[in-house]
Amino acid sequence: MIMSENHFLRLWALGYTRLAPITPPGCTVSERSSFHKRIAAGDDARGKAPGIKWGDGTWSGFDFVNHESTEADLLRWHDMGAGVGVKTGRGLIFVDCDTSQIEHARIVKEEAERFFGLVYSPRIGRDPKWGFPLRTDPEFRYCRIEFGERDAKGRLRDRVEVLSEGRQFVTHGIHPSTQKPYRWPQGTPAAADLPYFAPEVVRAFLDACSARLPAASAIVQEGAPTDVEQSTLKADLELIRQAVAATPNTSALFPTREAYRDFGYAIKAATIDTPADGLAIYQDWCARWTDGDNDPDVVEADWNRMKPPFRRGANWIFELATQHSNQDFSGAAISSKWFEAVADEAGIFQIEPATPKRKFEFERFSDAADAALNDTRAALIKGILDQGAMTVLYGPSNVGKTFVAMDIAYHIAAGLPYDGRKTVKGCVIYVAAEGGRGARRRVRALRDKYRGEDVQFLLLPSSVDLRRPDADLKPLVSAIQALGVPVLLIVVDTLSRAMAGGDENSSVDMGYIVNHFDALRAHTSAHLLVVHHSGKNAAQGARGHSLLRAATDTEIEIAAGSIEVTKQREMDGSWSTGFTLEVRTLGVDADGDPITSCTVKLVKGAGVSVGVATPKEADVLKAVEVLSALSADAAGGVSVAELVDYFSSRADDMSDNAVRVMIKKLAAKGLMDRLSRGRWKSTSVQIGPAMGPNIFD
């Protein structure tokens, strides 16, 4: 189809000079092109992917990334009947809301209006999917969140993307699903009229969407300038060759073009010193695709477009090879250079021991037993926090995590009992990485409440990068050591800010920050309390890679009106309490309006009222009663593992996660109580309208 109006010329006049031709929906594709092979494999991108038309009337893919359009292209591409694509990058981004769920699209729209106002002009292809262009810093890299339901291959179906360098968006043409033109209800904006927003605002928008959308991932950002040190992604060439050879190339394992490119990026990062060898390894792997053919020329063109900085490298390749083959590459990263930059923490801080020590010293069995009680240090908060350990305090947004963390910190700085438990008084450092204004008001509210002036509570109202080994870790340790006083507690609020753009779900990024948390504790002897967010599935605890939970001594979950220890390595893990937030007026602003903040008040049983058990919840309560009756200690409660075993022998088999969800619901309704060490007992229950004693008595 040849459009009557040349939209290429019109877009050029509006200031968009980086254009690309888009294949029409249903066009005939050359059988010799890799585009044809992708369609045969079920990946039909006609109507959205760039392409050019040949003299025989067939189309093939087009290397738009490496082509900068000229005015001579505009007539030729229009005469082909191509749609119009605009290349993103160099400060131009396109926010793309890709969901067919009206409610989810509405959430994205609300957050867009909250962060960007009403200054954007939307482009609509198929309702309710929509998107809009903006301006930001030229170095901004592509990022996205994924959410919603999963498809047959376990992938999240929907996403919000921010397109940048190396990508394009369709401005004019026929949508392949609706067979109708793309629309700009408010008109196509001129490039010079697009508003500018800082990268931090764009990422904050994605974070806000992630907090509200179902099953949403953390932000995935490709090639971020703040990514890991590139030298740590390299490894021995022969090890990479063996690991790639052991990794199958199937559509099940690498279902999208994005996944195929990600593997190429990792190979290029791992072989950056010998790119020709890396390309050969990548081409060999591409040639082993079990569900089609990869054109070697296309593979090489894609390889050449893969530019540093890279996010993944050798370690990810070794993980995939170990997971999907019968070979073990788990030690390959250690034997290569992957951990070179942080393997020697003493080297980072240039701290030499006073006298040489043997690396390993063994204790006799009896000596170890005799020394068990030699550590007489009191707990930081008796029964809750040990000295020198690590705690993750987590929960959903807007439930009071920071207020609780700051209240705990103040009690230690002032030596006040916390919930009636003894504390050790000492210096506290609070890293308010999410901003100083709100943190200062919370500090003022604490001072007004407790009338405390002379407390060793030091606020650091700025962001820190504790992920990269060459960033803020060493300066922070040096600043703490320069205080000249023992520091008992360091609070980092929040983990996501301390990761400085890293991926919470990446073993590489989380591995770095966990190691650096350990180094921070080792060189300060302080207890580290990290404020973090829970995932979309609250029963699964704090979000992110499991490396964090494995390194944590204590987990404290904050929910609406409740504080509960959910994991403890050395203590009984049974502490919990209710709490309320008390609003305090700190002063008035220039307009005479009150300036307020909040403080925490612990209240036993706050917010808990006896509710009604659903039939499924009643099954769990009955199981608790049955297992308690069979136990030698009927009052000792039952564990989640015992409940899972109980249901596994029945037709209504429930998973570990499902049981945990039911328990949380029952506890919130006041129908179950938590005992020590993660054991539970039932209380009086109500099913239907009648209320009475325990129904199983």
XYZ file of C-alpha atoms in Angstrom:
697
model
C 0.000 0.000 0.000
C 1.343 3.468 -0.944
C 0.159 6.181 1.408
C -1.113 9.394 -0.169
C 0.736 11.625 2.317
C 4.473 11.191 2.709
C 4.793 10.858 6.471
C 8.557 10.490 6.175
C 8.736 14.055 4.865
C 6.287 15.264 7.519
C 8.263 13.652 10.366
C 11.487 15.076 8.941
C 9.910 18.540 8.972
C 8.878 18.000 12.604
C 12.532 17.448 13.507
C 12.717 13.643 13.497
C 15.690 12.966 11.196
C 16.582 9.467 12.414
C 13.913 7.464 10.576
C 13.445 3.853 9.469
C 11.125 2.072 6.988
C 8.615 -0.361 8.583
C 7.368 -3.500 6.838
C 3.612 -3.457 6.050
C 1.442 -6.111 7.734
C 1.046 -9.226 5.591
C 3.735 -8.223 3.070
C 5.466 -10.953 1.071
C 8.848 -11.694 2.632
C 11.805 -13.007 0.652
C 12.395 -16.689 1.338
C 16.131 -16.012 1.361
C 15.934 -13.607 4.296
C 16.295 -14.391 7.978
C 13.033 -12.432 8.403
C 11.262 -15.274 6.550
C 12.849 -17.849 8.848
C 11.706 -15.989 11.939
C 8.139 -15.866 10.605
C 8.275 -19.620 9.957
C 9.370 -20.086 13.578
C 6.301 -18.162 14.795
C 7.886 -14.725 15.241
C 5.922 -12.559 12.788
C 6.951 -8.928 13.296
C 5.523 -7.550 10.020
C 3.952 -4.185 10.655
C 6.419 -3.411 13.460
C 9.890 -4.443 12.277
C 12.056 -2.364 9.897
C 12.457 -3.686 6.354
C 12.914 -2.752 2.699
C 11.170 -3.811 -0.490
C 13.076 -5.346 -3.409
C 12.416 -5.109 -7.126
C 10.585 -8.458 -7.149
C 8.030 -7.118 -4.648
C 9.358 -9.070 -1.659
C 10.580 -7.592 1.609
C 13.507 -8.397 3.884
C 14.839 -7.070 7.160
C 16.749 -3.793 7.325
C 19.774 -2.915 9.487
C 18.247 0.335 10.737
C 20.593 0.698 13.719
C 23.644 1.318 11.563
C 21.829 3.382 8.939
C 21.310 7.115 9.412
C 18.512 8.316 7.145
C 18.978 11.044 4.555
C 16.452 13.108 2.627
C 17.041 10.823 -0.367
C 15.613 7.919 1.649
C 12.327 9.647 2.358
C 10.794 9.424 -1.122
C 12.164 5.928 -1.754
C 10.778 4.490 1.469
C 7.425 6.211 0.938
C 7.150 4.778 -2.576
C 7.753 1.286 -1.162
C 4.612 1.675 0.942
C 6.617 1.375 4.153
C 5.392 2.564 7.513
C 7.407 5.138 9.411
C 9.638 4.300 12.360
C 11.586 6.775 14.470
C 14.895 5.678 15.963
C 15.256 6.328 19.691
C 18.491 7.331 21.368
C 20.624 10.475 21.625
C 18.228 11.740 24.268
C 14.971 10.658 22.572
C 13.077 7.898 24.397
C 9.687 6.271 23.876
C 7.641 4.987 26.817
C 5.652 1.981 25.571
C 2.759 0.525 27.586
C 2.292 -2.972 26.167
C -0.728 -4.504 27.896
C -4.170 -5.526 26.699
C -5.679 -5.145 30.188
C -7.590 -1.864 30.491
C -7.113 -1.643 34.256
C -3.348 -2.110 33.963
C -3.100 0.465 31.170
C -5.036 2.886 33.395
C -2.491 2.406 36.192
C 0.373 3.186 33.822
C -1.509 6.260 32.596
C -2.050 7.481 36.162
C 1.638 7.108 36.975
C 2.615 8.812 33.703
C 0.448 11.794 34.581
C 1.861 11.850 38.117
C 5.491 11.898 36.940
C 5.237 13.634 33.560
C 2.104 15.747 33.964
C -0.105 16.261 30.922
C 2.734 17.347 28.666
C 3.077 14.140 26.673
C 1.312 13.238 23.406
C 0.200 9.593 23.225
C 0.418 7.340 20.196
C -2.150 4.538 20.030
C -1.926 1.380 17.977
C -4.358 -1.088 19.520
C -6.320 0.047 22.568
C -5.506 -0.028 25.420
C -1.849 -0.230 24.370
C -0.256 3.168 24.006
C 3.025 5.066 24.242
C 4.610 8.505 24.045
C 8.005 10.101 23.289
C 10.055 12.188 25.718
C 13.518 13.676 26.025
C 16.143 12.699 28.600
C 19.928 12.484 28.899
C 21.686 11.050 25.806
C 23.352 8.229 27.781
C 20.022 6.813 29.006
C 19.780 3.088 28.199
C 16.804 0.858 27.441
C 14.913 -0.426 30.484
C 11.628 -2.158 31.234
C 9.436 -3.854 33.808
C 7.365 -6.975 33.127
C 4.098 -7.893 34.820
C 0.757 -9.689 34.628
C 0.064 -13.314 33.763
C 2.581 -15.759 32.353
C 2.347 -17.484 29.005
C 2.822 -21.197 28.293
C 6.602 -20.770 28.458
C 6.488 -19.051 31.852
C 7.185 -15.546 30.528
C 5.352 -12.497 31.840
C 3.027 -11.334 29.068
C 2.913 -7.569 29.599
C 5.530 -4.860 29.986
C 6.253 -1.161 30.213
C 9.364 -0.332 28.196
C 11.470 2.765 27.762
C 13.026 2.494 24.301
C 16.402 4.093 23.750
C 19.518 3.651 21.571
C 19.297 0.694 19.188
C 15.489 0.622 19.078
C 12.659 2.349 17.214
C 8.931 2.996 17.512
C 6.318 3.109 14.770
C 4.796 6.550 14.291
C 2.697 6.001 11.157
C 1.538 2.887 9.357
C -1.008 0.091 9.627
C -1.201 -1.832 12.884
C -0.901 -5.593 12.179
C -3.697 -6.556 14.589
C -6.305 -3.860 13.989
C -5.460 -3.315 10.294
C -6.057 0.366 11.036
C -3.586 3.271 11.098
C -1.664 4.225 14.220
C -3.259 7.306 15.823
C -1.947 10.439 17.532
C -5.160 11.847 19.096
C -3.399 15.069 20.129
C -1.338 15.292 16.962
C 2.255 14.268 16.369
C 4.442 16.524 18.539
C 7.448 18.315 17.053
C 10.762 16.947 18.264
C 11.713 20.339 19.697
C 8.497 20.443 21.764
C 9.090 17.154 23.593
C 9.573 17.800 27.320
C 12.803 16.790 29.075
C 12.864 14.619 32.201
C 15.934 13.460 34.112
C 16.767 9.723 33.985
C 15.982 9.461 37.710
C 12.410 10.584 37.041
C 11.962 8.039 34.242
C 13.229 5.210 36.435
C 11.097 6.417 39.354
C 8.081 6.219 37.036
C 8.913 2.581 36.249
C 9.420 1.843 39.961
C 6.004 3.326 40.730
C 4.391 1.220 37.995
C 6.147 -1.872 39.342
C 4.770 -1.190 42.831
C 1.167 -1.119 41.567
C 1.047 -3.674 38.739
C 0.460 -7.384 39.486
C 3.451 -9.758 39.623
C 5.702 -6.974 38.357
C 9.447 -7.408 38.054
C 12.087 -4.967 39.166
C 13.535 -2.679 36.515
C 15.623 -4.490 33.919
C 18.129 -2.076 32.416
C 20.468 -2.963 29.589
C 23.943 -1.542 29.352
C 23.441 0.981 32.151
C 26.416 3.343 32.544
C 26.550 2.438 36.247
C 26.787 -1.266 35.525
C 29.422 -3.665 36.850
C 33.121 -3.229 36.216
C 33.604 -4.643 32.724
C 36.784 -6.548 33.561
C 34.820 -8.685 36.023
C 32.693 -10.090 33.178
C 35.649 -11.688 31.373
C 36.872 -15.269 31.669
C 39.277 -17.750 30.128
C 38.458 -18.152 26.421
C 38.542 -21.942 26.492
C 36.178 -22.052 29.493
C 33.730 -19.795 27.664
C 33.960 -21.946 24.549
C 33.203 -25.103 26.567
C 30.314 -23.518 28.484
C 28.667 -22.120 25.335
C 29.085 -25.474 23.583
C 27.300 -27.128 26.526
C 24.366 -24.687 26.426
C 21.506 -25.838 24.156
C 20.056 -23.329 21.696
C 16.323 -23.972 21.773
C 13.287 -21.727 21.530
C 12.170 -23.035 24.918
C 15.338 -21.761 26.583
C 15.782 -18.639 24.394
C 12.202 -17.841 23.305
C 12.667 -14.336 21.892
C 15.058 -12.346 19.769
C 15.838 -10.383 22.918
C 16.971 -13.588 24.666
C 19.143 -14.550 21.694
C 20.764 -11.103 21.785
C 21.253 -11.244 25.573
C 23.312 -14.421 25.194
C 25.370 -12.716 22.511
C 25.955 -9.725 24.767
C 27.221 -12.033 27.524
C 29.597 -13.822 25.145
C 30.947 -10.509 23.860
C 31.479 -9.241 27.415
C 33.272 -12.451 28.393
C 35.533 -12.390 25.295
C 35.998 -8.630 24.937
C 39.778 -8.994 24.606
C 39.430 -11.413 21.668
C 36.266 -10.311 19.810
C 36.969 -12.417 16.696
C 37.061 -15.568 18.835
C 33.922 -14.410 20.622
C 32.071 -13.953 17.340
C 33.097 -17.445 16.210
C 31.778 -18.914 19.493
C 28.504 -17.007 19.101
C 28.073 -18.044 15.450
C 28.686 -21.697 16.330
C 26.011 -21.481 19.019
C 23.562 -19.710 16.670
C 24.116 -22.412 14.036
C 22.866 -24.984 16.587
C 19.382 -23.445 16.849
C 17.054 -26.455 16.938
C 13.955 -24.649 15.674
C 15.233 -22.897 12.548
C 18.240 -21.305 10.895
C 20.173 -18.159 11.788
C 21.672 -16.254 8.882
C 25.448 -15.869 9.651
C 25.418 -12.366 8.156
C 22.565 -11.321 10.436
C 24.339 -12.837 13.432
C 27.491 -10.870 12.625
C 25.488 -7.655 12.122
C 23.789 -8.161 15.495
C 27.185 -8.858 17.096
C 28.622 -5.629 15.714
C 25.722 -3.660 17.238
C 26.428 -5.016 20.722
C 28.256 -2.184 22.454
C 29.610 -1.910 26.004
C 29.084 -1.359 28.843
C 27.736 -4.880 29.369
C 25.484 -6.111 32.181
C 26.136 -9.856 32.035
C 29.141 -11.941 31.193
C 31.022 -15.110 32.023
C 29.271 -15.936 35.281
C 25.829 -15.922 33.663
C 27.105 -18.148 30.845
C 28.519 -20.583 33.417
C 25.199 -20.569 35.336
C 23.197 -21.403 32.179
C 25.620 -24.125 31.133
C 25.492 -25.744 34.576
C 21.700 -25.507 34.728
C 20.945 -26.855 31.256
C 23.667 -29.450 30.664
C 25.136 -32.415 32.491
C 28.365 -30.519 33.127
C 29.280 -28.442 36.168
C 30.699 -24.995 35.456
C 29.885 -23.602 38.893
C 33.567 -23.266 39.770
C 34.554 -21.806 36.429
C 33.864 -18.217 37.445
C 36.091 -18.541 40.471
C 38.928 -20.039 38.460
C 38.625 -17.241 35.893
C 38.638 -13.466 36.368
C 34.958 -12.909 37.173
C 35.480 -12.115 40.841
C 38.903 -10.573 40.436
C 37.844 -7.065 41.455
C 36.394 -8.055 44.821
C 38.105 -11.339 45.668
C 40.520 -9.607 48.045
C 38.505 -7.253 50.214
C 41.601 -6.332 52.251
C 43.143 -5.079 49.031
C 40.203 -2.756 48.467
C 40.693 -1.086 51.832
C 44.488 -1.422 51.968
C 44.307 -2.720 55.510
C 47.281 -4.817 56.561
C 47.157 -7.037 59.648
C 49.516 -6.035 62.435
C 51.151 -9.468 62.425
C 51.041 -12.190 59.782
C 48.372 -14.818 60.375
C 47.922 -18.281 59.064
C 45.053 -18.403 56.620
C 43.320 -21.346 58.289
C 43.413 -22.200 61.969
C 41.596 -25.261 63.320
C 40.106 -25.658 66.793
C 39.911 -28.918 68.659
C 36.399 -30.163 69.447
C 36.757 -29.644 73.199
C 38.347 -26.196 72.752
C 35.475 -25.102 70.508
C 32.953 -26.318 73.089
C 34.752 -24.545 75.937
C 34.880 -21.299 73.965
C 31.163 -21.338 73.137
C 30.256 -19.009 75.996
C 33.281 -16.733 75.771
C 31.442 -14.145 73.675
C 29.683 -12.201 76.395
C 28.549 -9.300 74.225
C 24.950 -8.366 74.917
C 22.487 -8.475 72.047
C 21.925 -5.156 70.316
C 18.214 -5.583 71.116
C 17.721 -8.618 73.309
C 15.924 -11.390 71.495
C 15.730 -9.418 68.229
C 19.099 -8.138 66.924
C 22.591 -9.494 67.549
C 25.686 -7.324 67.422
C 27.623 -7.394 64.140
C 24.914 -9.329 62.248
C 22.784 -8.382 59.245
C 19.060 -7.693 59.138
C 16.698 -7.067 56.240
C 13.614 -5.069 57.227
C 11.118 -5.356 54.380
C 7.533 -4.703 53.395
C 5.366 -3.125 50.694
C 5.392 0.570 49.930
C 3.762 3.064 52.307
C 3.396 0.835 55.378
C 5.939 2.682 57.543
C 9.205 0.773 56.969
C 11.404 3.856 57.306
C 9.557 5.051 60.419
C 10.083 1.639 62.063
C 13.754 1.441 61.032
C 14.464 4.941 62.307
C 12.625 4.214 65.569
C 14.779 1.102 66.129
C 17.907 3.120 65.331
C 16.953 5.864 67.799
C 16.331 3.395 70.643
C 19.848 1.993 70.185
C 21.443 5.444 69.902
C 19.664 6.555 73.092
C 19.965 3.231 74.934
C 16.204 3.088 75.459
C 14.456 -0.280 75.957
C 12.706 -1.390 72.773
C 9.345 -3.078 73.374
C 10.521 -3.679 76.922
C 13.742 -5.382 75.776
C 17.227 -4.270 76.738
C 19.325 -2.461 74.148
C 23.029 -1.706 73.933
C 23.649 2.034 73.685
C 26.024 3.230 70.999
C 26.627 5.187 67.827
C 24.177 4.690 64.956
C 24.573 5.746 61.319
C 21.443 6.126 59.211
C 22.058 6.228 55.447
C 18.930 7.945 54.098
C 19.646 7.096 50.463
C 16.152 8.079 49.313
C 16.558 11.731 50.288
C 17.328 14.022 53.162
C 14.268 16.261 53.487
C 11.857 13.581 54.711
C 14.588 11.952 56.806
C 15.370 15.200 58.621
C 11.697 15.663 59.450
C 11.554 12.133 60.872
C 14.628 12.891 62.985
C 12.952 16.077 64.234
C 9.805 14.116 65.103
C 11.890 11.602 67.099
C 13.623 14.393 69.001
C 10.302 16.052 69.804
C 8.777 12.775 70.988
C 11.650 11.529 73.157
C 13.089 14.963 74.004
C 16.507 13.561 73.160
C 19.323 15.940 72.264
C 22.608 14.181 73.082
C 22.313 10.908 71.184
C 24.887 9.377 68.840
C 22.569 9.263 65.847
C 24.350 10.339 62.637
C 22.323 10.941 59.471
C 23.806 10.559 55.976
C 21.170 12.242 53.768
C 22.486 11.136 50.368
C 22.463 8.203 47.982
C 25.308 5.674 48.008
C 26.523 3.148 45.446
C 27.464 0.023 47.384
C 27.292 -2.273 44.343
C 30.334 -1.287 42.327
C 33.668 -2.013 44.044
C 35.137 1.281 42.819
C 32.255 3.509 43.980
C 31.201 4.488 47.540
C 32.091 1.451 49.663
C 35.664 2.438 50.521
C 34.866 6.159 51.115
C 31.960 5.195 53.389
C 34.116 2.827 55.448
C 36.865 5.458 55.683
C 34.364 8.095 56.847
C 32.978 5.753 59.513
C 36.436 4.788 60.755
C 37.418 8.475 60.895
C 34.678 9.076 63.508
C 36.925 7.467 66.093
C 34.025 5.853 67.974
C 32.590 2.327 67.784
C 29.536 2.164 65.535
C 26.940 -0.375 66.659
C 24.350 -0.023 63.878
C 24.367 1.081 60.241
C 20.989 1.427 58.507
C 20.869 1.497 54.696
C 17.511 2.813 53.472
C 16.872 1.391 50.856
C 18.559 -1.566 49.147
C 17.367 -0.482 45.696
C 19.052 2.921 46.062
C 22.261 1.324 47.333
C 22.291 -0.894 44.220
C 22.528 2.266 42.083
C 20.574 0.972 39.105
C 21.553 -2.693 39.478
C 19.207 -5.608 38.945
C 17.893 -7.037 42.234
C 17.127 -10.351 40.496
C 20.629 -10.750 39.052
C 22.990 -13.109 40.867
C 25.873 -10.935 39.659
C 24.529 -7.628 40.995
C 23.188 -9.144 44.207
C 26.442 -11.062 44.682
C 28.384 -7.819 44.541
C 26.241 -5.938 47.010
C 26.018 -8.838 49.484
C 29.827 -9.136 49.460
C 30.112 -5.403 50.004
C 27.601 -5.529 52.858
C 29.840 -8.183 54.442
C 32.880 -5.939 53.906
C 31.063 -2.982 55.475
C 30.296 -5.054 58.560
C 33.788 -6.562 58.710
C 35.543 -3.186 58.642
C 33.182 -1.414 61.068
C 32.044 -4.307 63.343
C 28.549 -2.795 63.127
C 25.196 -4.497 62.745
C 23.825 -3.731 59.266
C 20.079 -3.184 58.879
C 18.909 -2.909 55.264
C 15.461 -1.512 54.419
C 13.981 -3.311 51.428
C 10.728 -3.856 49.541
C 8.676 -7.044 49.478
C 7.814 -8.714 46.195
C 4.375 -8.811 44.608
C 3.764 -12.157 46.309
C 4.007 -11.163 49.962
C 4.325 -14.796 51.072
C 7.679 -15.040 49.309
C 9.193 -12.289 51.436
C 11.665 -9.639 50.326
C 12.053 -9.287 46.573
C 15.216 -10.010 44.606
C 17.750 -12.810 44.222
C 17.939 -15.488 46.934
C 21.578 -14.569 47.673
C 20.256 -11.750 49.872
C 18.132 -14.018 52.062
C 20.946 -16.548 52.362
C 23.241 -13.817 53.733
C 20.663 -12.424 56.178
C 20.683 -13.266 59.891
C 17.330 -11.677 60.735
C 14.338 -10.761 58.589
C 11.699 -8.363 59.879
C 8.483 -7.959 57.907
C 6.537 -4.715 58.140
C 2.875 -4.889 57.169
C -0.036 -2.539 57.820
C 0.046 -2.132 61.596
C 2.353 -5.078 62.357
C 6.061 -5.833 62.816
C 7.104 -9.487 62.764
C 10.392 -11.375 62.747
C 10.101 -13.911 59.909
C 13.620 -15.388 60.087
C 16.380 -15.540 62.679
C 19.586 -17.505 62.474
C 20.516 -17.574 66.169
C 17.431 -16.453 68.119
C 13.980 -17.994 68.479
C 12.345 -15.797 65.816
C 9.070 -15.459 67.682
C 8.918 -11.693 68.290
C 6.103 -9.642 66.800
C 4.105 -6.585 67.712
C 1.509 -4.218 66.394
C 2.206 -0.554 65.816
C 0.546 2.680 64.870
C 1.961 5.840 63.319
C 1.356 8.954 65.378
C 1.300 12.211 63.421
C 3.400 14.986 64.927
C 3.270 18.639 63.918
C 6.794 20.031 63.625
C 6.008 23.628 62.672
C 4.393 25.634 59.884
C 5.551 26.563 56.408
C 5.614 30.004 54.755
C 1.886 29.716 53.985
C 1.017 28.871 57.560
C 0.259 25.228 56.771
C 1.464 22.588 59.252
C 4.682 20.631 58.598
C 4.157 17.096 59.870
C 5.886 13.765 60.232
C 5.208 10.573 62.182
C 6.662 8.481 64.972
C 6.044 4.837 65.827
C 4.032 3.620 68.796
C 4.236 -0.109 69.535
C 0.869 -1.599 70.464
C 0.416 -5.244 71.282
C -2.367 -6.712 69.172
C -2.891 -3.505 67.231
C -4.926 -3.853 64.136
C -5.929 -7.493 64.797
C -9.584 -8.422 64.976
C -11.156 -11.846 64.777
C -12.406 -12.487 61.264
C -14.194 -15.183 59.330
C -12.319 -18.175 57.917
C -13.028 -19.175 54.348
C -13.565 -22.916 53.663
C -9.957 -23.250 52.440
C -8.634 -21.421 55.506
C -10.796 -23.651 57.684
C -9.038 -26.678 56.133
C -5.721 -25.250 57.313
C -7.111 -24.632 60.801
C -8.393 -28.195 60.948
C -4.998 -29.485 59.844
C -3.347 -27.518 62.672
C -5.730 -29.098 65.183
C -5.176 -32.625 63.821
C -1.389 -32.294 63.843
C -1.407 -30.707 67.303
C -3.503 -33.596 68.644
C -0.968 -36.098 67.254
C 2.001 -34.202 68.692
C 3.647 -35.039 72.000
C 3.416 -31.318 72.810
C -0.106 -30.305 71.851
C 0.540 -26.709 72.865
C 3.742 -26.464 70.829
C 2.038 -25.649 67.563
C 2.890 -26.925 64.080
C 5.320 -25.807 61.389
C 4.708 -24.934 57.746
C 6.667 -28.033 56.697
C 4.337 -30.255 58.751
C 1.293 -28.647 57.138
C 2.739 -29.095 53.640
C 3.392 -32.793 54.394
C -0.161 -33.129 55.688
C -1.721 -31.703 52.521
C 0.622 -33.592 50.184
C -1.063 -36.847 51.205
C -4.516 -35.510 50.319
C -6.299 -34.727 47.090
C -6.280 -31.011 47.924
C -2.467 -30.843 47.822
C -1.239 -27.341 48.682
C 2.241 -26.029 47.964
C 4.596 -24.560 50.548
C 3.789 -21.111 49.213
C 0.015 -21.673 49.319
C 0.210 -22.794 52.953
C 2.221 -19.701 53.883
C -0.330 -17.453 52.193
C -3.187 -19.114 54.124
C -1.310 -18.736 57.415
C -0.698 -15.037 56.808
C -4.379 -14.510 56.045
C -5.445 -16.408 59.150
C -2.989 -14.482 61.325
C -4.279 -11.189 59.914
C -7.806 -12.285 60.864
C -6.683 -13.176 64.378
C -7.386 -16.874 63.828
C -3.794 -18.098 64.233
C -0.984 -17.124 66.581
C 2.722 -17.453 65.926
C 4.819 -19.285 68.505
C 8.601 -19.580 68.659
C 10.725 -20.880 65.762
C 8.060 -20.381 63.135
C 5.433 -22.638 64.710
C 1.741 -21.786 64.713
C -1.380 -22.525 66.741
C -5.028 -21.795 66.059
C -7.237 -19.534 68.160
C -11.036 -19.305 68.328
C -12.539 -19.190 64.850
C -15.689 -18.172 63.056
C -17.072 -19.809 59.937
C -20.136 -18.201 58.451
C -22.228 -15.938 60.657
C -21.838 -17.818 63.927
C -19.075 -17.041 66.415
C -18.024 -19.429 69.116
C -15.243 -21.497 70.622
C -12.798 -23.449 68.510
C -14.905 -25.477 66.058
C -12.696 -28.531 66.472
C -13.114 -28.827 70.248
